[in-house]
Every structure is written in structure tokens, then in C-alpha cells.
Amino acid sequence: MNDSPGFRVQNPTTNEIAETFETIGDEEVEQTLSRAETAYRDWQAKSREERADVVRRVGELFTERRDDLAEIIAEEMGKPVNEGREEAEYCGEIFGYFADNGPRFAADQEIPTESEGKAYIQRLPIGVLLGIMPWNFPYYQVARFAAPNLVLGNAILLKHAEICPRSARAIQQIMDDAGIPEGVYNNVFITHDQASEIIGDPRVQGVSLTGSERAGSTVAATAGQHLKKAVLELGGSDPYIILDTDDVKEAAQTAWETRMYNTGQACDSNKRMIVAGEVYDEFVEELVSLASAMEPGDPRDESPQVYSPLSSRGAAEKLEQQVGKAVSEGATLHVGGKLRDDSSAYFSPAVITGITPGSETYYEELFGPVAVVYQADSDDDAVRLANDSRYGLGGCVFSTDSQRAQAVAQRLEVGMASVNVPGGEGAELPFGGVKNSGYGRELGPLGMDEFVNKRMYFVAS
């Protein structure tokens, strides 16, 4: 049974529901699937360049509408407005990147052969896809999935998070206004049960999900049952290793700003800070100072000392329980970690040390403004701590000696490793992980190599 409260705008600063949206019925699901299949046939028949021109306009509209888009998600899930504008602009870059490069990425590739003729690898669309997207980056997550697949010629059904209905509709409006043909991109307010039925429908050829491990496991099982391709971007507990630094205060500031981005609600955030013993105490002290200076405020307040609410009261309550459990298991809570005594989702930024290795909390993802710090006695110890996780999304290593940092980064069991920067970022850089962080890649050239028929094409002499 689906006991979700459904699609609604529920402002996390007050917990009040401003608007609700009905899920569509099974008959409308059927109509949408039929329309998408028909639209796919016409869309894939266009040239890659024709599709790219329309996709380019999608990106332009994201940039043009960035202020309105930011306001929508500030109310829906509490994202700071300045970060919402950045997110919309980044979507513009992503759609532009695939419009500019997608036709080349998908071009026929001749391969050497000793047979009498010519052989090629062709990258062709496969059909209608289902995207199941999360609330933490309501536009960016959709852009990563939609941009390459629209250029390829696939058609899309998009189930957004239930607390992001207005941003979901805003994306649909952008697609329509940019000239994406009716039926090629379809926002659908559906239940989890309906999503499962759609995955199993023979007209649907694949599913992409960004979300929790639990959701990923369920979707992967359904996709496997029906022999459908799946791409999963799930949780993360990324290691952020500081081997040495000439400026502990600056290192802590960078680590803190990284952790506080999107109020700590990013899959690839630096959820485990692993710090060399010689700078550990000073680093923790500086983090505590930074956290202590934070005050709750409206998402429209752009002061760096103001923090926004989490996405929902439920998310904040879960994080409070996790922090409380860590303390009960022996960890030290230096500052913060408190849920505001009202109905809002404000959770005071926290710094925790001494989480017991092997405890349940040690292996959990803390999705919010919590800096967890571990002390490393050596480079090998840092690697051991970093890899002692069921996740493997990203990780980074800092050192004044780049070669030393690179040697450690090469040993990280992650899908994305960075040196002397919190993380490489750009539409051209593939995103994805290993272990329980999922499989498949989005963005960059690899982003066009997932939902594609890599067809061998041979022409005899």
C-alpha cells in the first residue's frame, strides 16, 4: 500500500501545506504511455542536430527563469535562494553542454575490421524511459537525466519527489516552451505502485532513479524482473581527507562551507572528515566556532551565517534521532544537533567526533548539516577509514604535497576522486558511484552511454 501524504507544497519553515496535487489515475497513466511511445517514434526520427537545437533552448530558459525557479524550491524544500539560482544556471550549462556535444558523442564510430566491409558502432535511442527524481536538487537532478536522453532521441516520463510538484510543473513548462514535442517529456504525478507498473510496461525501456538505498533496491529489483536497464544514484558518505595544511583555519572554512551547501543535503557532501592528528584538534575547534556562529533564517537571507531548514520536519526529526544515537553510542557532540522547538524543519548545525567504528551510526549517511570528524594517524590510516564504508560515491584528499595527495586519492574506493578540491564539478565530468552508492553514470560523455543501443552496423564491400 502507498501511505504517502502525496504531492504537496509543504513549507519547511512552518510545516504548513500550501497546496496539494492529485495523482493521476491508471487510465491517464495508460494515455501518457501511449502518447510517449508515439511521440518517441517521431522524435527519434529527427536528426541529432535538430533535437540538440531544441535542447539548447531548454537550457536557455532555465537560465532566463532562474529567479522564479529559485523562489519555487525555496518554498518547497527550503533551498537558499542564492543556491537555487545557481542550480538553475547549472541546469542551463548542462542542457547547453549536451546540445553542443551530444551529436558528436552519439555519432557513428568506425571500428577496424579484417572482414570485407566497414563496421561501425552506432549509438541509438532505445525508447521511453522513466525518471524518478529526489527533492534535494529539484532541477539539477532532472537535467542530468533528461539532457543527454533528449538529445539521443529517447522520450521521458518523470516522477518527481512528492514535495516538489511546483518545480516539476515548472520544468514541464520549460520543456513545452522550448519546443519539446508533446509526449516526449511528460511530468507525471504518480504513486510508487504506479511507478512499478510503468517500469514493467513493455513500452518502457529503462529507469533512472536518484534516491535512497531502499528506493534503489526496490527499483532495481523491479527493473531486473522485467529485464529493464537501470541507472541508480543512491546515498553517499564521502570521505574528505586532510593530510596536512599550512592554514588550518582556511582548511576548516572550506570543509565547513562544503558541508553546509544545500544545508548538508547533498549525496556527495563531505560527510566524513578525516584529519591528520597534528592538525586535528585545531581543525575541530575551528569547525565548532563556525557552527556556533550559525543562526536560523529565511532561505531568502543570503548571509553566510544563516542556515535554512531541512527539506521537511520528518527529515529533521530523523537526523536528530541519528545524532542522538551516535552520542548514546559514545560520540561527542560539540555543538548543535538540536531540532527547533516548533513545527519547522530547522536543525542547528552540528560537529561530532568520536563516532565508534563498527557502530550502526558509523556506517549511516547523515543527510543534513552535521560535520563528522575522525582522526587519522597516517596516510594508510586515512585510507582505511575512508574505505570502511558501504558507500562509494565520491571522495577528496588535501595536502600541500600534490603527489602525496594523489597517491592517497588513487586508493579511494569511489566513483569520483578529487585532489586539493572538494570535488570536480562541471557538465563535462561524469557523476556516479560504486558499492551501495549505485551504478551507472550521468553527465559528461558517459552520460550519453547509458540508455543507448550500441548497435553494431556492418556494410559489406
JSON list of C-alpha atoms in Angstrom, two decimals, residues 35-36 39-40 42-44 46 48-59 61-62 95 99 146-157 170-187:
[
{"chain": "A", "resi": 35, "resn": "ARG", "atom": "CA", "xyz": [1.35, 9.30, -26.14]},
{"chain": "A", "resi": 36, "resn": "ALA", "atom": "CA", "xyz": [5.01, 8.95, -25.15]},
{"chain": "A", "resi": 39, "resn": "ALA", "atom": "CA", "xyz": [6.00, 10.84, -29.69]},
{"chain": "A", "resi": 40, "resn": "TYR", "atom": "CA", "xyz": [9.21, 8.83, -29.33]},
{"chain": "A", "resi": 42, "resn": "ASP", "atom": "CA", "xyz": [8.70, 10.97, -34.32]},
{"chain": "A", "resi": 43, "resn": "TRP", "atom": "CA", "xyz": [11.37, 12.42, -32.00]},
{"chain": "A", "resi": 44, "resn": "GLN", "atom": "CA", "xyz": [13.98, 9.74, -32.68]},
{"chain": "A", "resi": 46, "resn": "LYS", "atom": "CA", "xyz": [14.71, 13.72, -36.27]},
{"chain": "A", "resi": 48, "resn": "ARG", "atom": "CA", "xyz": [20.60, 14.65, -33.60]},
{"chain": "A", "resi": 49, "resn": "GLU", "atom": "CA", "xyz": [21.26, 18.26, -34.56]},
{"chain": "A", "resi": 50, "resn": "GLU", "atom": "CA", "xyz": [17.53, 19.07, -34.73]},
{"chain": "A", "resi": 51, "resn": "ARG", "atom": "CA", "xyz": [16.99, 17.61, -31.28]},
{"chain": "A", "resi": 52, "resn": "ALA", "atom": "CA", "xyz": [20.04, 19.43, -29.94]},
{"chain": "A", "resi": 53, "resn": "ASP", "atom": "CA", "xyz": [18.70, 22.79, -31.10]},
{"chain": "A", "resi": 54, "resn": "VAL", "atom": "CA", "xyz": [15.54, 22.30, -29.03]},
{"chain": "A", "resi": 55, "resn": "VAL", "atom": "CA", "xyz": [17.52, 21.06, -26.03]},
{"chain": "A", "resi": 56, "resn": "ARG", "atom": "CA", "xyz": [19.72, 24.15, -26.23]},
{"chain": "A", "resi": 57, "resn": "ARG", "atom": "CA", "xyz": [16.62, 26.31, -25.85]},
{"chain": "A", "resi": 58, "resn": "VAL", "atom": "CA", "xyz": [15.65, 24.32, -22.76]},
{"chain": "A", "resi": 59, "resn": "GLY", "atom": "CA", "xyz": [18.95, 25.34, -21.18]},
{"chain": "A", "resi": 61, "resn": "LEU", "atom": "CA", "xyz": [15.06, 29.03, -20.43]},
{"chain": "A", "resi": 62, "resn": "PHE", "atom": "CA", "xyz": [16.46, 27.55, -17.22]},
{"chain": "A", "resi": 95, "resn": "PHE", "atom": "CA", "xyz": [21.48, 21.30, -21.36]},
{"chain": "A", "resi": 99, "resn": "ALA", "atom": "CA", "xyz": [23.24, 20.34, -27.09]},
{"chain": "A", "resi": 146, "resn": "ALA", "atom": "CA", "xyz": [16.92, 14.49, -19.27]},
{"chain": "A", "resi": 147, "resn": "ALA", "atom": "CA", "xyz": [19.52, 16.46, -21.24]},
{"chain": "A", "resi": 148, "resn": "PRO", "atom": "CA", "xyz": [21.53, 13.58, -22.76]},
{"chain": "A", "resi": 149, "resn": "ASN", "atom": "CA", "xyz": [18.50, 11.39, -23.32]},
{"chain": "A", "resi": 150, "resn": "LEU", "atom": "CA", "xyz": [16.55, 14.09, -25.13]},
{"chain": "A", "resi": 151, "resn": "VAL", "atom": "CA", "xyz": [19.50, 14.69, -27.46]},
{"chain": "A", "resi": 152, "resn": "LEU", "atom": "CA", "xyz": [19.78, 10.93, -28.02]},
{"chain": "A", "resi": 153, "resn": "GLY", "atom": "CA", "xyz": [16.14, 10.78, -29.02]},
{"chain": "A", "resi": 154, "resn": "ASN", "atom": "CA", "xyz": [14.62, 8.97, -26.05]},
{"chain": "A", "resi": 155, "resn": "ALA", "atom": "CA", "xyz": [11.27, 10.02, -24.57]},
{"chain": "A", "resi": 156, "resn": "ILE", "atom": "CA", "xyz": [10.81, 10.62, -20.84]},
{"chain": "A", "resi": 157, "resn": "LEU", "atom": "CA", "xyz": [8.26, 10.10, -18.11]},
{"chain": "A", "resi": 170, "resn": "ALA", "atom": "CA", "xyz": [7.95, 24.48, -13.93]},
{"chain": "A", "resi": 171, "resn": "ILE", "atom": "CA", "xyz": [10.27, 22.03, -15.70]},
{"chain": "A", "resi": 172, "resn": "GLN", "atom": "CA", "xyz": [7.40, 20.76, -17.82]},
{"chain": "A", "resi": 173, "resn": "GLN", "atom": "CA", "xyz": [6.57, 24.35, -18.78]},
{"chain": "A", "resi": 174, "resn": "ILE", "atom": "CA", "xyz": [10.17, 24.97, -19.81]},
{"chain": "A", "resi": 175, "resn": "MET", "atom": "CA", "xyz": [10.14, 21.84, -21.97]},
{"chain": "A", "resi": 176, "resn": "ASP", "atom": "CA", "xyz": [6.89, 22.90, -23.61]},
{"chain": "A", "resi": 177, "resn": "ASP", "atom": "CA", "xyz": [8.00, 26.48, -24.18]},
{"chain": "A", "resi": 178, "resn": "ALA", "atom": "CA", "xyz": [11.35, 25.36, -25.62]},
{"chain": "A", "resi": 179, "resn": "GLY", "atom": "CA", "xyz": [9.59, 23.27, -28.26]},
{"chain": "A", "resi": 180, "resn": "ILE", "atom": "CA", "xyz": [10.00, 19.74, -26.91]},
{"chain": "A", "resi": 181, "resn": "PRO", "atom": "CA", "xyz": [7.15, 17.96, -28.75]},
{"chain": "A", "resi": 182, "resn": "GLU", "atom": "CA", "xyz": [4.11, 16.89, -26.76]},
{"chain": "A", "resi": 183, "resn": "GLY", "atom": "CA", "xyz": [4.62, 13.44, -25.32]},
{"chain": "A", "resi": 184, "resn": "VAL", "atom": "CA", "xyz": [8.43, 13.50, -25.45]},
{"chain": "A", "resi": 185, "resn": "TYR", "atom": "CA", "xyz": [8.77, 14.86, -21.91]},
{"chain": "A", "resi": 186, "resn": "ASN", "atom": "CA", "xyz": [5.94, 14.02, -19.51]},
{"chain": "A", "resi": 187, "resn": "ASN", "atom": "CA", "xyz": [5.73, 15.09, -15.89]}
]
